[in-house]
PDB file of C-alpha atoms in Angstrom:
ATOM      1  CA  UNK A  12       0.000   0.000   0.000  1.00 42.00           C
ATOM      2  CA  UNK A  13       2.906   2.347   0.821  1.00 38.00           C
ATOM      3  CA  UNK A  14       4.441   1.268  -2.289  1.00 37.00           C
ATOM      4  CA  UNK A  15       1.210   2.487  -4.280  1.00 39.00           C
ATOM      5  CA  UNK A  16       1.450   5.503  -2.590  1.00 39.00           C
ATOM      6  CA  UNK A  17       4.284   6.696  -3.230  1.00 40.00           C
ATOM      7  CA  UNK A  18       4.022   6.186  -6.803  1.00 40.00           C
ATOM      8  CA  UNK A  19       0.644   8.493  -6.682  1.00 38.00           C
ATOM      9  CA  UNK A  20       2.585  10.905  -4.782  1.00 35.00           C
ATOM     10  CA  UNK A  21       5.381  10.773  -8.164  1.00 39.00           C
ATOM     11  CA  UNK A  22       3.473  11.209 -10.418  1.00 38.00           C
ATOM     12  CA  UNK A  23       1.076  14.520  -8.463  1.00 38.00           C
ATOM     13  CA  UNK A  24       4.755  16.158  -8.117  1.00 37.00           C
ATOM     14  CA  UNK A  25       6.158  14.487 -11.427  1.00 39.00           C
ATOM     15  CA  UNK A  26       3.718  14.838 -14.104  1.00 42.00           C
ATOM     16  CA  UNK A  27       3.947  12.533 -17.054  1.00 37.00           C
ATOM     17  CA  UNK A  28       2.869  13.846 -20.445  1.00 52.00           C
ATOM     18  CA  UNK A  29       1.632  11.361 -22.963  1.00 54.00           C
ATOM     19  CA  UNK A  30       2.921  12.582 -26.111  1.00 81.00           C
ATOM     20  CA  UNK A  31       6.024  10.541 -27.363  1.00 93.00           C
ATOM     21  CA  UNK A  32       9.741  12.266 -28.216  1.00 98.00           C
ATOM     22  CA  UNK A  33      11.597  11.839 -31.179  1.00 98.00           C
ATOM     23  CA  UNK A  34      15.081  13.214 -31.203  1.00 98.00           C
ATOM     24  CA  UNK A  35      16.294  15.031 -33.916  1.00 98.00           C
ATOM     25  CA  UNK A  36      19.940  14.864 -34.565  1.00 98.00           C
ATOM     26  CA  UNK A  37      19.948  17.560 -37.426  1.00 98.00           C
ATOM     27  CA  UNK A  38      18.333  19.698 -35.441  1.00 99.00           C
ATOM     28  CA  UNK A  39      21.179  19.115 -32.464  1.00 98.00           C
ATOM     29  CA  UNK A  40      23.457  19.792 -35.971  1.00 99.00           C
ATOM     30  CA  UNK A  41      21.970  23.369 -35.748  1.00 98.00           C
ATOM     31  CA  UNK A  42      22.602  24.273 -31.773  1.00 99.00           C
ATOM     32  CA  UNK A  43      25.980  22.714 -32.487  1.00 98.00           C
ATOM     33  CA  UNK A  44      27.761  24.613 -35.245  1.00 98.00           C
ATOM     34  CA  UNK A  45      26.010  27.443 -33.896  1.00 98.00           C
ATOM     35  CA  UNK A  46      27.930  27.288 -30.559  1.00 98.00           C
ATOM     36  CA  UNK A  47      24.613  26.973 -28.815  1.00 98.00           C
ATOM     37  CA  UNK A  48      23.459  24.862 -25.742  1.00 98.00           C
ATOM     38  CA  UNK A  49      19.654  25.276 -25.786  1.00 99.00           C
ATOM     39  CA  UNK A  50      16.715  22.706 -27.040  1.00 99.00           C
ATOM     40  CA  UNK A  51      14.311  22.559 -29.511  1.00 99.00           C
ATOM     41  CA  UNK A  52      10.917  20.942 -29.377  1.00 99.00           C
ATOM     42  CA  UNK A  53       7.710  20.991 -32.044  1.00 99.00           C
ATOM     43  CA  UNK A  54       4.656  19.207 -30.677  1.00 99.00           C
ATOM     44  CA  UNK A  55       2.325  17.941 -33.634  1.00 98.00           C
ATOM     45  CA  UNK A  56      -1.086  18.421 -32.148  1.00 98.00           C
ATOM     46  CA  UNK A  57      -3.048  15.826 -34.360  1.00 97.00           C
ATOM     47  CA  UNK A  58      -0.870  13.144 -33.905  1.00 96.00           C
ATOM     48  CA  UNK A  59       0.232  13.812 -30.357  1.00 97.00           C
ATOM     49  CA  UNK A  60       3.967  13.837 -30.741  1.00 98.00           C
ATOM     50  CA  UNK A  61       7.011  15.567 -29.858  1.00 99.00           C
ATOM     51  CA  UNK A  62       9.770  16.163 -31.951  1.00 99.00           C
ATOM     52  CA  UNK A  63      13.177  17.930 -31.027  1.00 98.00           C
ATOM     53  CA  UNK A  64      16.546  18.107 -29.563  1.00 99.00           C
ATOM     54  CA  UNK A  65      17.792  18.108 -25.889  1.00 99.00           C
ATOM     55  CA  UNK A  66      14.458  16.298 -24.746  1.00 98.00           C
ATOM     56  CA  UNK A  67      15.951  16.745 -20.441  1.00 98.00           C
ATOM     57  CA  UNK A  68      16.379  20.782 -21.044  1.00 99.00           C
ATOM     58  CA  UNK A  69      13.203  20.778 -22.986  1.00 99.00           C
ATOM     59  CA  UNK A  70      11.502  19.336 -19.955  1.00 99.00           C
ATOM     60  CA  UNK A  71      13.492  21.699 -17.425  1.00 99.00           C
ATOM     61  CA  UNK A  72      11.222  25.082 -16.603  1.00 99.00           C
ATOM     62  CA  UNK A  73      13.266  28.259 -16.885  1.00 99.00           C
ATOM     63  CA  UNK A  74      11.488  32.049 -16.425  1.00 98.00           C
ATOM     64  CA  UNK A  75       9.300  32.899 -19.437  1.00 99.00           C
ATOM     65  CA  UNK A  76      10.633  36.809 -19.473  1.00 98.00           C
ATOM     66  CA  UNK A  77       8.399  38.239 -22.330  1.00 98.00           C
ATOM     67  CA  UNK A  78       7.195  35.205 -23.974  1.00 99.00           C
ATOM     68  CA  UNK A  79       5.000  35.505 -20.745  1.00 99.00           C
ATOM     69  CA  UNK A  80       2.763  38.638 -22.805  1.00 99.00           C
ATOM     70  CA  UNK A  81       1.328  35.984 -24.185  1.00 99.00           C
ATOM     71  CA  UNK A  82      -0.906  35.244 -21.805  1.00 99.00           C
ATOM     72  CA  UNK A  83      -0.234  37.955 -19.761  1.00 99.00           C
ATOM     73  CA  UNK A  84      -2.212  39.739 -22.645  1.00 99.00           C
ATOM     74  CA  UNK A  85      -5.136  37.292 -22.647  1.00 99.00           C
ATOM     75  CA  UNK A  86      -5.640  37.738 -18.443  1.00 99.00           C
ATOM     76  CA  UNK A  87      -5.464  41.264 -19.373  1.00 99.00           C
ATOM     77  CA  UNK A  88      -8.541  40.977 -21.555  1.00 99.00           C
ATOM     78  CA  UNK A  89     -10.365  38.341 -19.844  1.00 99.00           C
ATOM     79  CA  UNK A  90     -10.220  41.282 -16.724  1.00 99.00           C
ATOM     80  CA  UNK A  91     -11.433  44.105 -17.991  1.00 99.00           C
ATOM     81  CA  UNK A  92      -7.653  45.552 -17.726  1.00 99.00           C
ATOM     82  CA  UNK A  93      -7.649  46.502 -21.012  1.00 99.00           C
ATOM     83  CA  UNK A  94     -11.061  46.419 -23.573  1.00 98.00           C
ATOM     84  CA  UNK A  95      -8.761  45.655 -26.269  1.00 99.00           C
ATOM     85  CA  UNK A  96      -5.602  45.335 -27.672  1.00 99.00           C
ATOM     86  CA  UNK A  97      -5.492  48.856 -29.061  1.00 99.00           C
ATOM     87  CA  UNK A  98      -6.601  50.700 -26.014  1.00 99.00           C
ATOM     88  CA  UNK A  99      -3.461  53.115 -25.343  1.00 99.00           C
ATOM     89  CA  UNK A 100      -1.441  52.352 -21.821  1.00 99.00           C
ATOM     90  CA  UNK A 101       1.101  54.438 -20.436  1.00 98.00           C
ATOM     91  CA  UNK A 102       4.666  53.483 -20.111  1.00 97.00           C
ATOM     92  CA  UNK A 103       5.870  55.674 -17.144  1.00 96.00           C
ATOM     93  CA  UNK A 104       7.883  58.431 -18.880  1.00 96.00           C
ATOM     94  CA  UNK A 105      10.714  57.181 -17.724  1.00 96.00           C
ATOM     95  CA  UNK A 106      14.060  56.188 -19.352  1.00 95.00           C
ATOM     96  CA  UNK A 107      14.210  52.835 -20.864  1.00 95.00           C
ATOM     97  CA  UNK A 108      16.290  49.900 -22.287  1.00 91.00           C
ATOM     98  CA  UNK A 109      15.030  50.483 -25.866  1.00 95.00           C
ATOM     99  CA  UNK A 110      14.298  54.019 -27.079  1.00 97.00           C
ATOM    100  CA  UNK A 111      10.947  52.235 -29.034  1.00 98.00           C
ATOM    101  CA  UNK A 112       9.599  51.470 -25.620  1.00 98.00           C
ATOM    102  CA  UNK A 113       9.348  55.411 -24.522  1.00 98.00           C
ATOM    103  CA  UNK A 114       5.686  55.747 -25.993  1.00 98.00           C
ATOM    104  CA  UNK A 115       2.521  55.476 -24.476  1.00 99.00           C
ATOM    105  CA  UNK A 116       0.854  52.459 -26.785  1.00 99.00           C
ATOM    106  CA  UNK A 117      -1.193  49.580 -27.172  1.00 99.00           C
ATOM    107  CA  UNK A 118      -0.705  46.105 -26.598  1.00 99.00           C
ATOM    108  CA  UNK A 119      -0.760  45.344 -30.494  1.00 99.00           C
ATOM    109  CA  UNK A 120       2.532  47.404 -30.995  1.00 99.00           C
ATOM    110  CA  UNK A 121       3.501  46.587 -27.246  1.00 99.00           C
ATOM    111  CA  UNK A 122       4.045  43.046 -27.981  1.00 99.00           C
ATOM    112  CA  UNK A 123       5.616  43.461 -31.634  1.00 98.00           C
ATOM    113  CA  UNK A 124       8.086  45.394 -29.528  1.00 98.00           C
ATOM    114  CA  UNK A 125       8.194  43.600 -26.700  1.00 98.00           C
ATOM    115  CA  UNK A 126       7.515  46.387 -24.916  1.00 98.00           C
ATOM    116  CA  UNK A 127       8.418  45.506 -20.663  1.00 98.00           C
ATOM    117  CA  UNK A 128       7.024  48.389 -18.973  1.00 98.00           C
ATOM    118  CA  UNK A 129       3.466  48.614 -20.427  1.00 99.00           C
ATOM    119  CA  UNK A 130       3.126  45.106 -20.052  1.00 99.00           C
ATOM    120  CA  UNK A 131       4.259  46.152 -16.228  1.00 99.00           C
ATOM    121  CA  UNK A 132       1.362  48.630 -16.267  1.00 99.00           C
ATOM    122  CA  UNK A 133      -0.919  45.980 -17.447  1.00 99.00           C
ATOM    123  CA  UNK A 134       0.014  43.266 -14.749  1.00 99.00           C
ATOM    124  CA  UNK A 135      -0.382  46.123 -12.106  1.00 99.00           C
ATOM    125  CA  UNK A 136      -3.861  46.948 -13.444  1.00 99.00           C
ATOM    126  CA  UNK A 137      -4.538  42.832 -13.332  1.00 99.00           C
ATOM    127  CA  UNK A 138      -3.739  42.825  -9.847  1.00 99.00           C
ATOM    128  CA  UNK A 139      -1.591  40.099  -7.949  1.00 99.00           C
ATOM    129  CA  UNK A 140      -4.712  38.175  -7.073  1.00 99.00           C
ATOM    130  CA  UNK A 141      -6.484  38.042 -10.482  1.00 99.00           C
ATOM    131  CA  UNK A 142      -2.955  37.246 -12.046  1.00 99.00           C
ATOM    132  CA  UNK A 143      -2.596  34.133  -9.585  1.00 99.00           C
ATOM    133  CA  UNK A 144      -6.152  33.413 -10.294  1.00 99.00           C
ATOM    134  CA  UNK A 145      -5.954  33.228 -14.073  1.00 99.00           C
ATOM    135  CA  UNK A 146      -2.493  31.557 -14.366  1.00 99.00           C
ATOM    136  CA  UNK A 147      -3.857  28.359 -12.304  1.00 99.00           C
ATOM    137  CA  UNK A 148      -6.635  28.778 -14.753  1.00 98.00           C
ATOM    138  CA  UNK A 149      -4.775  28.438 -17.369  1.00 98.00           C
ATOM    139  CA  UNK A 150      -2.404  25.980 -15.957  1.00 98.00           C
ATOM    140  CA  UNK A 151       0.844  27.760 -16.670  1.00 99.00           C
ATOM    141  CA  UNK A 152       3.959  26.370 -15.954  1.00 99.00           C
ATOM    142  CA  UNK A 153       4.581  26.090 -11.950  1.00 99.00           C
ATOM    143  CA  UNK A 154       2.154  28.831 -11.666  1.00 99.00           C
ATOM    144  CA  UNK A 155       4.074  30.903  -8.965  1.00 99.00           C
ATOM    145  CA  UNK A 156       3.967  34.378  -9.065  1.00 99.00           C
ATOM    146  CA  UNK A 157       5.322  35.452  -5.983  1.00 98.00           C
ATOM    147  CA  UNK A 158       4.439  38.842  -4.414  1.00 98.00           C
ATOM    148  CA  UNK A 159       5.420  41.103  -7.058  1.00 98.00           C
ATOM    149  CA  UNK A 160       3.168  41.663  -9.935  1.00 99.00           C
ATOM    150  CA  UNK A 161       4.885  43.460 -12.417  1.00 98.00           C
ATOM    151  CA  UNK A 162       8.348  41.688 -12.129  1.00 98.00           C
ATOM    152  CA  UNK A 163       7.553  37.912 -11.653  1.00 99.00           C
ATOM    153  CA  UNK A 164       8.179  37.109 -15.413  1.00 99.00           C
ATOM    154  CA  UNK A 165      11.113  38.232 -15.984  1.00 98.00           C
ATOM    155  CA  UNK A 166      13.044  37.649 -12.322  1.00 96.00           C
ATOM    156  CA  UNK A 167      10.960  34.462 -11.298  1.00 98.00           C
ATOM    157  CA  UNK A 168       9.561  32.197  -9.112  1.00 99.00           C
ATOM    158  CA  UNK A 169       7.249  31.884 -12.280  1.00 99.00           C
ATOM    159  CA  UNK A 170       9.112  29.238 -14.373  1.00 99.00           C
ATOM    160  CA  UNK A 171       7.809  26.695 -17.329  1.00 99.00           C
ATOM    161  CA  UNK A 172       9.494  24.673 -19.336  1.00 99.00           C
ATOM    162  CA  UNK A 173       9.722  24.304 -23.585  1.00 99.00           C
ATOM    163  CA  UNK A 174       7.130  21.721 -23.854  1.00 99.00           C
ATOM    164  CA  UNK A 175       4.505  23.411 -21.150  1.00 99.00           C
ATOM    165  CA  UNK A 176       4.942  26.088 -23.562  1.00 99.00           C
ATOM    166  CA  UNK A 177       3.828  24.110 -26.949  1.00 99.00           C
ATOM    167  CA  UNK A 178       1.073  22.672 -24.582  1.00 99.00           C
ATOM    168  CA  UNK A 179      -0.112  25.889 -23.545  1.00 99.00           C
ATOM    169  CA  UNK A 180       0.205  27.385 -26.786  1.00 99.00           C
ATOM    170  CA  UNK A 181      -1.662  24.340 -28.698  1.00 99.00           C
ATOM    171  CA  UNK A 182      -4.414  25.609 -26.121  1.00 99.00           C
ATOM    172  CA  UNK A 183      -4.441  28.700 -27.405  1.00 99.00           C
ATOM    173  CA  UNK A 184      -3.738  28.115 -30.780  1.00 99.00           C
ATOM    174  CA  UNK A 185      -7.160  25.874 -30.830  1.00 99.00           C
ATOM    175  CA  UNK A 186      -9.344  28.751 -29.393  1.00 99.00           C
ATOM    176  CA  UNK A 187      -9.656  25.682 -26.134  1.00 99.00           C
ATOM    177  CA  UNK A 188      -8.591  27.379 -23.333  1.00 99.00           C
ATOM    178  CA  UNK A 189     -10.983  27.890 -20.584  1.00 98.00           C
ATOM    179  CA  UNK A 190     -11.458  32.140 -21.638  1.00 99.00           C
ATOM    180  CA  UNK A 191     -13.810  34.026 -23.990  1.00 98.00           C
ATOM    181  CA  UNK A 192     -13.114  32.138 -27.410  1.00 99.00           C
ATOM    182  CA  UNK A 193     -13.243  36.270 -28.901  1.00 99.00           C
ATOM    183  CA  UNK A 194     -10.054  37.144 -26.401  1.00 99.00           C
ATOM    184  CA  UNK A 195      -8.196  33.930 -27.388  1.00 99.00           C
ATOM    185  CA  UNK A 196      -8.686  35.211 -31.326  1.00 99.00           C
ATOM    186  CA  UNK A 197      -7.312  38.605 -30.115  1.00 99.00           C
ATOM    187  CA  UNK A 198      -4.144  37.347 -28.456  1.00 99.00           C
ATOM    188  CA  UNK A 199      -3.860  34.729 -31.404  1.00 99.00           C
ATOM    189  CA  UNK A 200      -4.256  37.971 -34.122  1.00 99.00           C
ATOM    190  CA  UNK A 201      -1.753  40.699 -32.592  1.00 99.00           C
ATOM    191  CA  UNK A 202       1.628  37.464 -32.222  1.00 99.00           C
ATOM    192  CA  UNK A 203       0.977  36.835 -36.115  1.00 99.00           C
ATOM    193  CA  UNK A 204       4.671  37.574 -37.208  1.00 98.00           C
ATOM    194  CA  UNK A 205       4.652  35.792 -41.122  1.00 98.00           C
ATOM    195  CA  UNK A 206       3.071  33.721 -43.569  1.00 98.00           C
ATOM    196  CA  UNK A 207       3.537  31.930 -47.093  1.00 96.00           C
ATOM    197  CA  UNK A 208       1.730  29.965 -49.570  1.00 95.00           C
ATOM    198  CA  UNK A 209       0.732  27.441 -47.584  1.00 96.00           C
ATOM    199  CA  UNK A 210       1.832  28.692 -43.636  1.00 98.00           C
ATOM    200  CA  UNK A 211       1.178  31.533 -41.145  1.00 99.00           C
ATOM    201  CA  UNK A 212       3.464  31.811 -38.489  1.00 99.00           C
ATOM    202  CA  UNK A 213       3.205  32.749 -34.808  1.00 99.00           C
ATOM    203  CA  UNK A 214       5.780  34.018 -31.868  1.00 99.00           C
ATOM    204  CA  UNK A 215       7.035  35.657 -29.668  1.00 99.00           C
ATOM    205  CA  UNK A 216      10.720  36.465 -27.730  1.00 99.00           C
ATOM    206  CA  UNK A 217      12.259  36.718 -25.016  1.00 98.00           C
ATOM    207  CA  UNK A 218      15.138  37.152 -22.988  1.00 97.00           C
ATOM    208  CA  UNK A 219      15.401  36.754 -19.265  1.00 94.00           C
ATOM    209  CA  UNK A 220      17.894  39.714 -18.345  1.00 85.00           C
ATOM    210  CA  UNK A 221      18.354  41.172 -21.198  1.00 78.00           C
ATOM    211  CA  UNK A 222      20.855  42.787 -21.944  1.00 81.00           C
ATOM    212  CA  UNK A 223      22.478  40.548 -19.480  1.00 86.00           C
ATOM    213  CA  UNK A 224      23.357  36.925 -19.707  1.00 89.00           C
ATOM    214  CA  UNK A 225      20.371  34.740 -19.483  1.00 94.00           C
ATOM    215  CA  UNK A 226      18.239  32.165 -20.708  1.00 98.00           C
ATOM    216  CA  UNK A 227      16.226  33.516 -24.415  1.00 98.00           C
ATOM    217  CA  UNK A 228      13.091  31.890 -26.039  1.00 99.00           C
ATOM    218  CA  UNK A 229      11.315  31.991 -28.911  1.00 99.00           C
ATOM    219  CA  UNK A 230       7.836  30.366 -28.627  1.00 99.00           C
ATOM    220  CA  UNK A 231       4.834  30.032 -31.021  1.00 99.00           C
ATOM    221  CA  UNK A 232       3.227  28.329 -33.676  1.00 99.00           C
ATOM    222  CA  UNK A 233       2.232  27.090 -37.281  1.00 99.00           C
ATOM    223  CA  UNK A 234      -0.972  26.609 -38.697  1.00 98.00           C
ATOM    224  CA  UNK A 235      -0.352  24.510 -42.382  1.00 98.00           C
ATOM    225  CA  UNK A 236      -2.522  22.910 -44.054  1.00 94.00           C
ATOM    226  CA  UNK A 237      -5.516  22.700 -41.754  1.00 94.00           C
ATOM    227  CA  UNK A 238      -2.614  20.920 -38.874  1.00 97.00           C
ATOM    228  CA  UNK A 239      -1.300  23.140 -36.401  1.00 99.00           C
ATOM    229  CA  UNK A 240       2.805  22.489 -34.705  1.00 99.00           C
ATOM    230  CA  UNK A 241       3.110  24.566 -31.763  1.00 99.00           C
ATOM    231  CA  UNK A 242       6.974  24.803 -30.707  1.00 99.00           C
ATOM    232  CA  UNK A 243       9.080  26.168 -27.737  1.00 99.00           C
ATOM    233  CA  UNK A 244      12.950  26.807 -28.366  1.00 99.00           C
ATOM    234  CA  UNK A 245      15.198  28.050 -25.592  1.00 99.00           C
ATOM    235  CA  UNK A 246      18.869  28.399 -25.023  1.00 99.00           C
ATOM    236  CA  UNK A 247      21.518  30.062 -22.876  1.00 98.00           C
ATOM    237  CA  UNK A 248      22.033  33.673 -23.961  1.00 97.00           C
ATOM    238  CA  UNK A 249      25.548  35.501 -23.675  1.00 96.00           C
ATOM    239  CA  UNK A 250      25.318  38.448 -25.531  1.00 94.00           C
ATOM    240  CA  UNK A 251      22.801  39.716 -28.387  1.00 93.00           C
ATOM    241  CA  UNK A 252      24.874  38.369 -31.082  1.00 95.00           C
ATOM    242  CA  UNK A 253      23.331  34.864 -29.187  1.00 96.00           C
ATOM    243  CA  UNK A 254      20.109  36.472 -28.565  1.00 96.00           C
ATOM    244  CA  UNK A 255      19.780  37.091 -32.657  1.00 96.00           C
ATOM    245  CA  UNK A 256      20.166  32.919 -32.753  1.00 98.00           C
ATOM    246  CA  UNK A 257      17.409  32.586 -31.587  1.00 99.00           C
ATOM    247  CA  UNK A 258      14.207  32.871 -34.336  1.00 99.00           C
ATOM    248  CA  UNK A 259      17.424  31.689 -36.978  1.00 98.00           C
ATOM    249  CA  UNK A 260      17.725  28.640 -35.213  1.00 99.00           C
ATOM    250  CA  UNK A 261      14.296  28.235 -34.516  1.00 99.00           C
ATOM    251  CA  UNK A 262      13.347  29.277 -38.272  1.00 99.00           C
ATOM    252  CA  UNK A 263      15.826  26.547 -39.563  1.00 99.00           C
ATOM    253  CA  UNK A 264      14.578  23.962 -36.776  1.00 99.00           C
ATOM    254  CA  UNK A 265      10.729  24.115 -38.403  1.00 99.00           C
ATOM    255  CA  UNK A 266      12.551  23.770 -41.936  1.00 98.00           C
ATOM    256  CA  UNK A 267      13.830  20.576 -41.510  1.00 98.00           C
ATOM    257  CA  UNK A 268      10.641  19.084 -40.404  1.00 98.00           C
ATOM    258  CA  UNK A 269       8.849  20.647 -43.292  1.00 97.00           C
ATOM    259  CA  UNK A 270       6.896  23.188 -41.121  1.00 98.00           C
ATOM    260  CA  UNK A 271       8.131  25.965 -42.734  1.00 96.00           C
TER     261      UNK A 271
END
């Protein structure tokens, strides 16, 4: 009976996904001649399968820094912070890392920027206790948020790893999770970043302590051919000649599996 136990007990703390991993040499090819430790991982939604490289760091949770205004738009909305993603928020007049970021806007160009302090302004008009609310909601990463509202992205405790990113963002990316299926579309519209004949493409950025050493992401998705391949790449970050690696590496990752 104790034995039982304490296998229920593993697997509350250790949760097991279903999907299956293949491991992609050329894609460990890329990171490689690119001087890059980081991972890799596409999750095929229809067939319920992971592909990638460096499956242990892709199952290792790291801080989201600004692929976080993901959903920190969608609580946003689902609050009432904002009515849309247009409505104009203020970014504090005060100097800032990027000279783009000293303009009051809206979240549309705030997230094509990656804009940090109106997305601060927005968590502080969430409030700590609708932002805790919403990210057990939506089941995001080890959902800790601390007791600091507008900094708990980028500095921690909230971590997730590459694949709770593809599965959050195969929620989203479906219009299924459990918000207003008009706010979902709004989120899904405004991280649109290119398309071809055949492929639009989703994502977003980010680098925890930028310009600073760190960990950097680049998150999103594909919708081809009626199938949708959500993906999650992350590495360690040096310096922004690293930090440019990041959408080239992920770009040329979603080649070789015919994505792109």
């Amino acid at each position: 009976m104790k034995y039982v136990l304490a296998i229920v007990v593993a697997l509350l703390v250790f949760p097991v996904e279903a999907a299956d991993w293949k491991e992609r040499g050329d894609i460990g090819a890329l990171f490689k001649s690119a001087g890059i430790n980081g991972t890799f991982v596409l999750y095929d939604i229809a067939d319920d399968a992971y592909i990638g490289y460096n499956q242990s760091r892709a199952e290792t949770r790291f801080v989201p820094a600004s692929t976080f205004k993901i959903p920190n738009t969608l609580i946003g909305l689902s609050v009432g912070a904002v009515k849309d993603v247009d409505e104009v928020l203020p970014y504090g007049g005060q100097p800032q890392f990027m000279k783009e970021w000293e303009e009051d806007m809206g979240l549309r160009k705030a997230i094509a920027l990656s804009n940090v302090p109106i997305y601060q302004h927005l968590a502080q008009r969430i409030g700590l206790e609708h932002m805790r609310e919403n990210i057990m909601k939506m089941d995001y990463g080890n959902k800790e948020i601390g007791s600091q509202v507008d900094r708990f992205w980028l500095d921690g405790p909230l971590k997730v790893s590459a694949i709770e990113q593809a599965r959050f963002l195969a929620r989203l990316a479906q219009g299924i999770l459990p918000f207003p299926a008009a706010l979902q579309a709004s989120v899904r519209e405004i991280v649109q970043v290119d398309q071809g004949k055949d492929w639009v493409l989703y994502g977003k950025t980010g680098w925890e302590s930028a310009p600073n050493p760190g960990v950097g992401w680049w998150v999103g998705w594909v919708h081809k051919n009626n199938r949708i391949y959500t993906f999650a790449l992350n590495m360690d970050v040096h310096s922004a000649v690293d930090a440019d690696k990041r959408v080239v590496l992920g770009r040329k990752s979603l080649a070789l599996l015919g994505v792109l």
